[in-house]
Amino acid sequence: MKNQQEPVENTKDRILQKAEKLFSDNGFNGVSIRDITRAADCNVAAVNYHFGNKENLYFDVFRRSILPKMAANRSRIEAYLAQSQEISLETVIRALVTTLFTHNIMEKKDDTFNRLILSERQSPVGVKDIIINEALVPFFESLMDVFKPHFPKGMDESQIKLNLLGILAMTLYFAHSRLSVSRFVNREYDEAFIHQIIEHTVFFALNGLKQA
């Protein structure tokens, strides 16, 4: 066992790290508290102290992966806008499309997290509400704060949200469906094509909003 004087956060982080690997390999139901304590070299009391039970630990494993990703997305968009001389509807659309698309293209795939997501889809434990309420909704609301002042005057909030969701959906489709898109248009995702996709998405979004 680890020295009892070990910093509290080190123990908590180690439990989260080991639990993430175990849950991704075996699913929630395939992992016991004893499996986790053996892997993390701690006792059951440490798990209970930090998380209360296995379900709460499972939820915190997802929080540990998702919340920093959302915070990083917001920071990248804010940094892009901070460098812009003039903030307009085109600027905020370009900030969103450019930062999300290029980051998702360049981001190293997290196989452990992807397996966690797959396992949760196959045997849901209840993470969906955490992902939506604690990660996606706050991120979307932060985007609304940025976008809303630049949408056409008179557009109601529900329409603004639908338009913003449409821009997000288009951006993430091009980012996550590279194999299909490459085959459809017979192009590789090289620098020139990535630039073309970004310009196309911004153009498509702007012209769609002009018709709204």
Backbone as a ProteinNet text record, in pm:
[ID]
protein_1_A
[PRIMARY]
MKNQQEPVENTKDRILQKAEKLFSDNGFNGVSIRDITRAADCNVAAVNYHFGNKENLYFDVFRRSILPKMAANRSRIEAYLAQSQEISLETVIRALVTTLFTHNIMEKKDDTFNRLILSERQSPVGVKDIIINEALVPFFESLMDVFKPHFPKGMDESQIKLNLLGILAMTLYFAHSRLSVSRFVNREYDEAFIHQIIEHTVFFALNGLKQA
[TERTIARY]
82.9	0	87	30.7	104.4	115.8	215	234.5	110.2	66.4	-55.5	-42.7	80	100.8	98.3	71.8	68.8	-37.4	-8.8	-106.5	-241	-348.9	-483.6	-510.9	-474.7	-504.7	-432.3	-312.6	-241.2	-319.5	-374.8	-454.4	-579.4	-648	-770.5	-742.5	-638.5	-603.4	-565.3	-492.3	-450.9	-572.4	-666.7	-788.6	-863.7	-876.9	-945.9	-875.8	-744.4	-667.2	-683	-668.5	-679.2	-822.9	-918.8	-1059.1	-1097.6	-1045.8	-1075.3	-1031.5	-912.8	-862.6	-946.9	-978.8	-1058.5	-1198.9	-1263.3	-1398.1	-1397.4	-1294.7	-1288.6	-1266	-1193.2	-1165	-1279.3	-1349.7	-1444.8	-1587.3	-1610.3	-1742.8	-1769.8	-1875.9	-1908.4	-1935.8	-2018	-2057.1	-1945.5	-1843.1	-1733.7	-1620.2	-1638.2	-1533	-1589	-1515.1	-1554.8	-1468.9	-1514.8	-1435	-1301.1	-1301.8	-1176.9	-1080.1	-1132.4	-1046.1	-977.8	-1053.7	-1001.2	-897.8	-926.5	-831.4	-700.8	-710.8	-586.7	-504.8	-571.1	-499.5	-441.1	-514.1	-470.3	-385.3	-366.2	-286.5	-337.1	-466.1	-526.7	-630.3	-696.4	-798	-938.3	-1037.1	-1176.2	-1216	-1162.3	-1195.4	-1156.6	-1046.2	-1002.7	-1103.2	-1153.8	-1255.2	-1381.9	-1424.2	-1544.9	-1527.7	-1410.2	-1383.7	-1392.8	-1331	-1323.8	-1450.1	-1517.2	-1626	-1758.3	-1755	-1878.2	-1915.9	-1914.2	-1946.4	-1893.7	-1910.8	-1855.6	-1922.7	-2051.5	-2122.8	-2071	-2051.6	-1997.8	-1856.6	-1777.8	-1643	-1650.8	-1741.3	-1761.7	-1799.2	-1890	-1930.1	-1812	-1731.6	-1616.7	-1509.4	-1500.4	-1408.7	-1447.6	-1576.4	-1622.8	-1601.4	-1632.1	-1609.8	-1463.1	-1375.4	-1231.1	-1186.1	-1253.8	-1217.2	-1291.1	-1419.9	-1503.2	-1493.2	-1498.4	-1502.1	-1379.2	-1257.3	-1141.2	-1147.3	-1205.5	-1217.7	-1308.2	-1419.7	-1512.1	-1449.2	-1378.5	-1311.2	-1205.5	-1133.6	-1031	-1094.2	-1209.9	-1280.1	-1317.9	-1371.9	-1409	-1286.7	-1177.8	-1055.9	-1001.7	-1007.2	-956.8	-1041.1	-1171.8	-1259.5	-1234.9	-1223.3	-1196.7	-1063	-962.4	-830.7	-836.2	-911.2	-926.1	-991.6	-1098.9	-1170.4	-1086.5	-1004.3	-919.4	-817.9	-783.3	-686.2	-752.5	-885.6	-958.5	-976.6	-953.6	-965.4	-1110.7	-1197.4	-1339.5	-1421.9	-1520.7	-1605.4	-1738.2	-1764.7	-1888.4	-1945.6	-2060.4	-2117.9	-2021.5	-1959.9	-1863.2	-1745.1	-1700.3	-1586	-1617.2	-1735.5	-1767	-1792.2	-1852.8	-1870.4	-1735	-1648.1	-1515	-1435.6	-1450.6	-1381.6	-1426.6	-1557.3	-1611.3	-1568.2	-1588.4	-1558.1	-1409.1	-1327	-1182.2	-1125.8	-1161.7	-1101.9	-1150.6	-1281.2	-1332.6	-1287	-1291.9	-1256.6	-1108.7	-1023	-879.3	-835.1	-892.8	-854.3	-896.9	-1018.7	-1065.4	-987.6	-939	-858.1	-722.1	-662.1	-525.6	-519.6	-630.8	-629.9	-595.9	-506.2	-472.5	-591	-628.8	-745.1	-722.8	-822.2	-817.7	-892.4	-820.5	-885.2	-951.9	-889.9	-948.4	-1084	-1090.1	-1216.5	-1319.4	-1276.3	-1368.9	-1430.5	-1349.9	-1403.9	-1501.7	-1473	-1566.5	-1702.2	-1698.9	-1822.4	-1898.2	-1826.4	-1889.8	-1953.4	-1881.4	-1933.5	-2058.9	-2058.8	-2175	-2294.7	-2271.1	-2381	-2441.9	-2357.4	-2405.5	-2478.3	-2428.5	-2489	-2495.2	-2595.5	-2600.9	-2610.8	-2533	-2536.7	-2598.9	-2599	-2657.7	-2565.2	-2458.4	-2360.8	-2415.4	-2511.7	-2564.2	-2608.1	-2678.2	-2725.8	-2609.8	-2503.6	-2386.1	-2320.1	-2303.6	-2241.3	-2321.4	-2453.6	-2538.2	-2543	-2575.4	-2601.6	-2476	-2366.2	-2246.1	-2141.6	-2150.3	-2049.1	-2109.1	-2205.1	-2254.4	-2340.7	-2431.7	-2518.8	-2438.8	-2347.6	-2267.9	-2184.9	-2129.9	-2052.4	-2142.2	-2260.1	-2352.9	-2398.8	-2426.2	-2468	-2357.5	-2232.8	-2121.7	-2112.1	-2142.9	-2145.5	-2259.6	-2373.4	-2487.2	-2451.4	-2379.5	-2338.8	-2254	-2172.3	-2085.5	-2163.9	-2249.7	-2315.4	-2438.3	-2516.8	-2647.6	-2643.6	-2548.8	-2548.1	-2523.8	-2474.8	-2436.2	-2535.2	-2635.7	-2736.6	-2831.2	-2901.2	-2992	-3093.1	-3115.9	-3210.6	-3350.6	-3422.9	-3558	-3565.8	-3453	-3453.3	-3476.5	-3576.9	-3606.1	-3499.9	-3495.1	-3386.4	-3386	-3504.5	-3509.2	-3448.8	-3471.1	-3413.7	-3262.5	-3216.6	-3072.2	-3007	-3070.6	-3015.3	-3010.5	-3116.3	-3117.1	-3007.5	-2989.7	-2884.2	-2745.8	-2725.6	-2596.6	-2572.1	-2675.6	-2662.4	-2630.8	-2689.1	-2660.5	-2514.7	-2459.6	-2318.2	-2229.4	-2263.1	-2186.6	-2192.9	-2313	-2330.5	-2249.7	-2252.8	-2179.3	-2028.9	-1982.5	-1839.3	-1791.7	-1865.5	-1823.2	-1839.3	-1936	-1948.1	-1822.3	-1779.6	-1658.6	-1535.7	-1534.6	-1418.9	-1415	-1532.4	-1535.7	-1572.1	-1601	-1638.4	-1539.4	-1413.1	-1309.5	-1306	-1318.6	-1310.8	-1422.6	-1544.6	-1658.6	-1644.9	-1612	-1600	-1491.3	-1378	-1268	-1311.4	-1389.3	-1435.3	-1542	-1629.6	-1734.5	-1676.3	-1575.9	-1523.4	-1387.2	-1336	-1206.8	-1094.7	-1091.3	-987.3	-932.1	-802.3	-742	-754.1	-751.9	-759.6	-622.3	-574.8	-448.9	-478	-374.3	-390.5	-486.5	-476.8	-562.2	-709	-734.8	-873.4	-932.1	-851.1	-897.5	-937.9	-855.4	-888.4	-1018.6	-1035.7	-1156.7	-1281.2	-1270.3	-1383.7	-1422.4	-1323.3	-1351.5	-1421	-1367.1	-1427	-1567.6	-1586.8	-1718.9	-1819.8	-1780.1	-1871	-1908.9	-1811.2	-1838.3	-1930.4	-1901.2	-1982.5	-2125.3	-2137.5	-2268.4	-2350.9	-2287.1	-2357.1	-2401	-2311.7	-2344	-2457.7	-2452.5	-2556.3	-2689	-2682.2	-2805.6	-2871.7	-2791.6	-2846.3	-2904.4	-2850.5	-2904	-3046.1	-3076.9	-3209.9	-3306.6	-3253.2	-3337.6	-3434.4
-119.8	0	125.8	234.9	359.8	419.1	499.5	567.6	648.7	641.9	708.7	860.4	911.1	1055.4	1107.6	1020.1	1063.4	1171.5	1276.5	1382.8	1328.8	1389.1	1341	1341.1	1449.9	1459.9	1352.8	1314.1	1208	1078.2	1045.5	923.9	932.1	1043.9	1061.1	1051.5	1118.8	1115.2	974.9	904	768.5	675.5	690.6	610.4	639.3	767.4	805.2	748.4	758.6	710.4	560	485.5	340.1	296.9	366.5	332.4	357.3	465	494.6	379.2	328	216.8	91.5	61.1	-57.9	-47.6	66.5	84.3	79.2	135.6	134.9	-5.6	-87.4	-224.2	-320.5	-298.5	-399	-349.1	-220	-165.8	-147.6	-74	-44.7	-172.3	-261.2	-382.4	-485.2	-471	-567.2	-531.2	-425.4	-378.7	-370.2	-422.2	-413.1	-309.6	-268.1	-177.2	-241.1	-370.8	-441.2	-436.1	-448.2	-436	-299.3	-197.5	-60.8	-38.9	-87.3	-66.2	-140.4	-258.4	-331.7	-254.8	-205.7	-134.1	-2.6	65.9	196.6	185.9	63.8	41	127.7	113.4	186.4	96.5	144.4	62.9	112.5	31.8	65.1	197.1	222.5	346.5	469.5	460.8	574.8	602.9	496.4	513.5	573.3	520.6	572.2	717.9	752.1	888.8	988.2	953.8	1047.6	1047.8	932.8	921.7	870.9	807.1	757.4	617.9	592.7	460.2	447.2	329.1	302.7	388.7	410	489.3	632.8	692.5	829.1	836	732.7	726	719.6	637.8	624.3	759.6	829.9	961.4	1058.9	1054.7	1145.6	1112.8	986.7	949.3	1023.6	1030	1102.1	1252.4	1303.8	1447.3	1483.4	1399.5	1424.5	1436.2	1367.1	1372.5	1482.3	1497.1	1584	1731.3	1761.5	1902.6	1981.2	1926.5	2000.5	2021.4	1925.2	1940.4	2058.9	2070	2180.6	2314.9	2316.4	2440	2481.4	2383.5	2413.2	2466.7	2412	2462.2	2609.1	2642.1	2781.7	2872.8	2826.8	2908.7	2934	2832.8	2849.8	2951.4	2944.2	3039.6	3181.2	3195.7	3327.2	3383.2	3296.8	3342	3388.1	3315.6	3353.7	3491.9	3512.2	3639.8	3753.8	3723.5	3826.9	3881.1	3800.6	3843	3913.3	3916.2	3975.2	4124.7	4201.2	4347	4391	4319.7	4355.1	4229.3	4238.6	4124.3	4140.3	4049.2	4050.4	3908.7	3890.8	3756.4	3662.4	3710.4	3625.9	3590.5	3684.6	3659.3	3550	3556.8	3457.4	3320.1	3317.4	3189.1	3130.7	3215	3167.7	3120	3188.4	3146.6	3007.7	2985.7	2855.4	2745.8	2768.6	2665.8	2634.7	2737.7	2717.5	2645.2	2690.9	2631.2	2488.8	2466	2331	2233.7	2278	2187.5	2151.9	2252	2222.3	2143.9	2173.9	2098.9	1953.1	1928.1	1790.1	1713.2	1782.5	1717.1	1678.2	1767.5	1745.4	1667.2	1662.9	1600.8	1452.5	1409.7	1268.5	1192.7	1083.8	1008.5	946.7	962.6	908.8	776.6	667.1	537	494.3	527.6	490.3	557.3	686.7	758.7	711.2	682.9	633.6	500.1	414	286.1	308.3	406.9	440.7	482.5	568.2	615	497.7	410.1	294.4	203.8	179.7	95.5	155.9	286.6	354	347.2	355.6	345.4	205.8	105.4	-32.4	-70	-21.5	-52	76.7	160	291.9	283.9	367.4	378.2	511.6	607.6	737.6	854.4	830.7	936.6	1042.3	1002.8	1095.4	1227.9	1222.1	1345.2	1432.8	1369.7	1445.7	1513.7	1439.1	1495	1615	1598.9	1706.4	1825.1	1797.1	1905.2	1976.9	1902.9	1962.9	2003.9	1947.1	1977.8	2049.1	1984.7	2038.6	2163.1	2160.7	2277.6	2402.5	2395.8	2516	2564.6	2469	2508.5	2578.3	2521.6	2581.2	2718.9	2732.4	2862.7	2967.4	2924.1	3018.3	3062	2970	3006.8	3103.9	3079.9	3170.9	3312.4	3324.5	3457	3530	3452.7	3511.7	3542.6	3450	3460.4	3551.2	3545	3610.6	3757	3838	3980.1	4003.5	3902.6	3922.3	3860.5	3790.2	3735.4	3846.6	3826.2	3930.1	3974	4103.7	4156.8	4103.2	4073.7	4022.3	3871.1	3803.5	3657.3	3608	3520.4	3475.2	3375.7	3357.4	3279.9	3134.6	3076	2936.1	2920.3	3018.9	3013	3033.3	3121.7	3140.8	3010	2941.5	2815	2709.8	2701.6	2605.4	2637.6	2765.1	2804.1	2769.8	2796.4	2765.4	2614.8	2537.5	2391.5	2341.7	2406	2367.1	2390.4	2503.3	2532	2430.7	2400.6	2300.6	2164.5	2125.1	1992.9	1980.3	2082.4	2080.4	2073.9	2154.5	2157	2021.7	1964.2	1837.6	1720.9	1730.5	1624.7	1619.3	1732.5	1734.7	1690.7	1718.9	1681.5	1532.5	1473.1	1334.4	1232.7	1278.3	1185.6	1195.6	1201.6	1224.3	1115.3	989.8	879.9	889.9	912.2	923.4	1044.5	1159.6	1282.1	1266.6	1209.5	1189.9	1104.8	1001.4	914.1	981.2	1058.6	1127.1	1225.1	1302	1409.3	1375.6	1257.2	1211.8	1310.2	1351.9	1443.2	1394.3	1413.3	1386.3	1511	1490.5	1602.8	1668.8	1725.4	1798.7	1944.5	2024.8	2163.8	2241	2219.3	2292.6	2254.2	2124.6	2080.3	2123.6	2120.4	2167.8	2315	2394.6	2536.4	2549.9	2467.7	2474.6	2439.7	2338.9	2299.7	2412.5	2474.4	2584.8	2699	2737.3	2847.1	2811.1	2686.5	2641.6	2648.7	2601.9	2600.2	2741.9	2830.8	2970.5	3034.7	3014.4	3069.9	3016.5	2885.7	2820.4	2875.2	2888	2937.7	3083	3166.3	3308.3	3327.9	3257.1	3273.6	3214.9	3108.9	3055.2	3153.9	3223.3	3320.6	3442.4	3475	3588	3560	3429.5	3391.1	3368.5	3370.5	3338.6	3452.6
0	0	0	-54.8	-60.3	79.7	97.9	224.7	259.3	384.4	425.8	418.8	412.5	405.7	262.2	167.7	27.3	9.7	-68	-89.7	-136.5	-84.4	-114.4	-263.8	-334.4	-476.5	-556.7	-514.9	-585.3	-580.7	-464.4	-450.8	-537.3	-531.7	-610	-759.3	-805	-947.3	-991.4	-906	-941.3	-952.7	-861.9	-868.5	-998	-1032.6	-1156.3	-1278.8	-1281	-1395.7	-1413.4	-1305.6	-1314.3	-1343.6	-1284.7	-1308.8	-1454.1	-1511.9	-1652.4	-1742.3	-1720.2	-1801.3	-1779.2	-1655.4	-1625.9	-1685.2	-1668.3	-1722.5	-1875.3	-1937.8	-2084.2	-2138.1	-2063.7	-2107.8	-2078.7	-1967.3	-1919.2	-1900.5	-1917.8	-1893.3	-1745.1	-1715.4	-1575.4	-1496.8	-1553.3	-1481.3	-1471.8	-1553.8	-1552.6	-1459.2	-1381.3	-1290.4	-1148.6	-1054	-913.3	-841.2	-725.3	-642.8	-609.2	-583.5	-552.7	-670.4	-792.4	-911	-913	-881	-884.2	-774.9	-654.4	-544.2	-568.7	-630.3	-662.9	-766.1	-869.1	-975.2	-924.8	-837.6	-787.5	-661.8	-612.3	-491.2	-375.5	-347.6	-236.5	-170.8	-69.5	-4.3	-38.7	-1.1	-32	32.6	151.2	221.7	140.2	65.8	-16.3	-127.4	-190	-294.7	-235.3	-121.7	-57.4	-15.1	32.8	78.6	-37	-148.7	-261.3	-347.5	-358.4	-456.2	-398.6	-284.9	-224.5	-267.5	-398.4	-451.2	-593.8	-651.7	-784.7	-891.4	-879.2	-979.2	-983.6	-867.3	-863.2	-920.3	-893.5	-951.1	-1102.6	-1153.8	-1298.5	-1359.2	-1294	-1344.2	-1344.4	-1240.1	-1231.7	-1334.9	-1374.7	-1483	-1610.7	-1640	-1758.3	-1743.3	-1624.9	-1602.5	-1625.1	-1578.6	-1588.4	-1734	-1824	-1965.7	-2040.8	-2012.7	-2095.4	-2057.9	-1929.5	-1889.1	-1934.4	-1922.8	-1975.7	-2126.7	-2199.8	-2345.4	-2378.9	-2308.1	-2333.3	-2295.6	-2183.3	-2141.2	-2243.1	-2296.9	-2397.3	-2525.3	-2564.2	-2682.1	-2663.9	-2547.5	-2520.6	-2525.4	-2467.4	-2464.1	-2603.8	-2689.2	-2826.3	-2903.8	-2886.1	-2954.3	-2902.9	-2771.9	-2712.6	-2760.4	-2770.2	-2815.5	-2960.9	-3043.7	-3184.4	-3194.2	-3119.1	-3124.7	-3068.5	-2968.9	-2908.6	-3008	-3107.9	-3208.5	-3327.3	-3328.6	-3441.1	-3419.5	-3523.7	-3513.5	-3507.3	-3576.4	-3579.6	-3555.3	-3466.1	-3434.9	-3508.4	-3600.1	-3677.5	-3677.5	-3742.8	-3753	-3823.8	-3931.4	-4001.5	-3911.2	-3832.1	-3743.8	-3642.5	-3579.6	-3477.1	-3539.1	-3658.1	-3727.2	-3763.8	-3816.7	-3855.5	-3733.3	-3622.2	-3499.6	-3457.3	-3458.8	-3419.2	-3515.1	-3643.6	-3743.7	-3746.6	-3749.5	-3760.8	-3640.1	-3521	-3401	-3378	-3388.9	-3365.1	-3472.7	-3597.3	-3706.8	-3703.7	-3697.2	-3701.5	-3578.7	-3461.9	-3341.7	-3352.9	-3400.2	-3412.8	-3518.2	-3619.6	-3722.1	-3665.7	-3588.6	-3540.4	-3409.9	-3336.1	-3203.8	-3212.4	-3128.3	-3120	-3063.4	-3128.5	-3086.1	-2948.5	-2863.9	-2727.8	-2727.8	-2753.6	-2765.1	-2635.4	-2522.8	-2394.2	-2376.2	-2403	-2387.8	-2489.6	-2612.3	-2713.9	-2672.4	-2609.5	-2561.5	-2446.4	-2362.6	-2254.8	-2311.4	-2411.8	-2474.6	-2535.7	-2605.9	-2668.8	-2564.2	-2455.5	-2348	-2286.8	-2267.8	-2209.1	-2302.8	-2432.3	-2528.5	-2527.2	-2513.5	-2515.6	-2387.3	-2274	-2143.5	-2061.2	-2086.8	-2022.2	-1869.8	-1804.5	-1658.8	-1617.6	-1707.8	-1677.6	-1701.5	-1776	-1802	-1897.5	-1980.1	-2081.1	-2020.2	-1908	-1844.9	-1798.1	-1748.8	-1704.7	-1824.1	-1933.2	-2053	-2103.5	-2108.3	-2160.4	-2064.5	-1937.7	-1842.2	-1793.9	-1779.2	-1720.2	-1823.4	-1944.7	-2046.3	-2167.6	-2233.5	-2359.8	-2341.3	-2244.6	-2224.9	-2186.4	-2088.4	-2058.2	-2177.1	-2254.7	-2372.6	-2474	-2496.8	-2592.7	-2545.7	-2416.5	-2363.2	-2377.7	-2361.6	-2380.1	-2526.1	-2618.6	-2760.3	-2788.6	-2726.9	-2745.7	-2701.3	-2592	-2543.5	-2647.7	-2719.7	-2822	-2949	-2990.5	-3120.6	-3120.9	-3015.6	-3015.9	-3056.6	-3008.2	-3046.9	-3195.8	-3267	-3406.9	-3506.1	-3455.5	-3545	-3589.9	-3702.7	-3752.7	-3646.7	-3638.4	-3540.8	-3570.2	-3464.5	-3480.6	-3483.7	-3495.9	-3496.4	-3353.8	-3336.4	-3200.5	-3153.5	-3023	-2963.2	-3008.2	-3026.6	-3070.4	-3209.3	-3297.2	-3431.2	-3426.2	-3337.7	-3320.7	-3276.7	-3181.9	-3132.8	-3242.7	-3323.6	-3433.9	-3535	-3565.1	-3658.9	-3604.4	-3476.2	-3414.5	-3412.7	-3380.9	-3383.5	-3524	-3624.6	-3762.3	-3798.8	-3755.6	-3782.2	-3710.9	-3586	-3510.8	-3578.1	-3619.5	-3680.6	-3809.3	-3890.8	-4017.2	-3992.1	-3898.4	-3866.5	-3816.3	-3721.8	-3661.6	-3758.5	-3850.5	-3951.1	-4037.5	-4087.3	-4170	-4090.8	-3961.3	-3879.5	-3849	-3825.4	-3778.1	-3885.8	-4006.4	-4114.5	-4229.6	-4194	-4295.3	-4401.3	-4358.6	-4454.6	-4557.2	-4509.8	-4600.9	-4692.1	-4634.4	-4714.3	-4819.7	-4781.3	-4876.2	-4994.1	-4966.9	-5075.4	-5160.2	-5095.8	-5170.9	-5272.3	-5230.6	-5316.1	-5375.9	-5343.7	-5396.9	-5363.9	-5236.6	-5189.6	-5056.6	-5037	-4907.1	-4818.7	-4690.2	-4596.8	-4581.9	-4692.7	-4686.6	-4651.1	-4644.3	-4600.8	-4689.9	-4821	-4914.4	-4897.1	-4877.8	-4864.3	-4730.2	-4625.2	-4494.2	-4503.1	-4570.7	-4590.2	-4668.8	-4771.4	-4853.5	-4771.3	-4686.3	-4602.3	-4507.4	-4446.1	-4353.4	-4426.7	-4542.7	-4618.8	-4665	-4707.4	-4751.9	-4637.7	-4519.8	-4405.3	-4362.8	-4358.6	-4322.9	-4426.5	-4554.6	-4663.5	-4657	-4638	-4633.1	-4516.7	-4400.2	-4281.7	-4300	-4349.7	-4367.7	-4466.7	-4578.6	-4679.7	-4634.7	-4555	-4499	-4404.6	-4325.3	-4230.9	-4302.1	-4418.1	-4494	-4542.6	-4559.3	-4605.6	-4489.9	-4367.3	-4250.5	-4218.1
[MASK]
++++++++++++++++++++++++++++++++++++++++++++++++++++++++++++++++++++++++++++++++++++++++++++++++++++++++++++++++++++++++++++++++++++++++++++++++++++++++++++++++++++++++++++++++++++++++++++++++++++++++++++++++++++

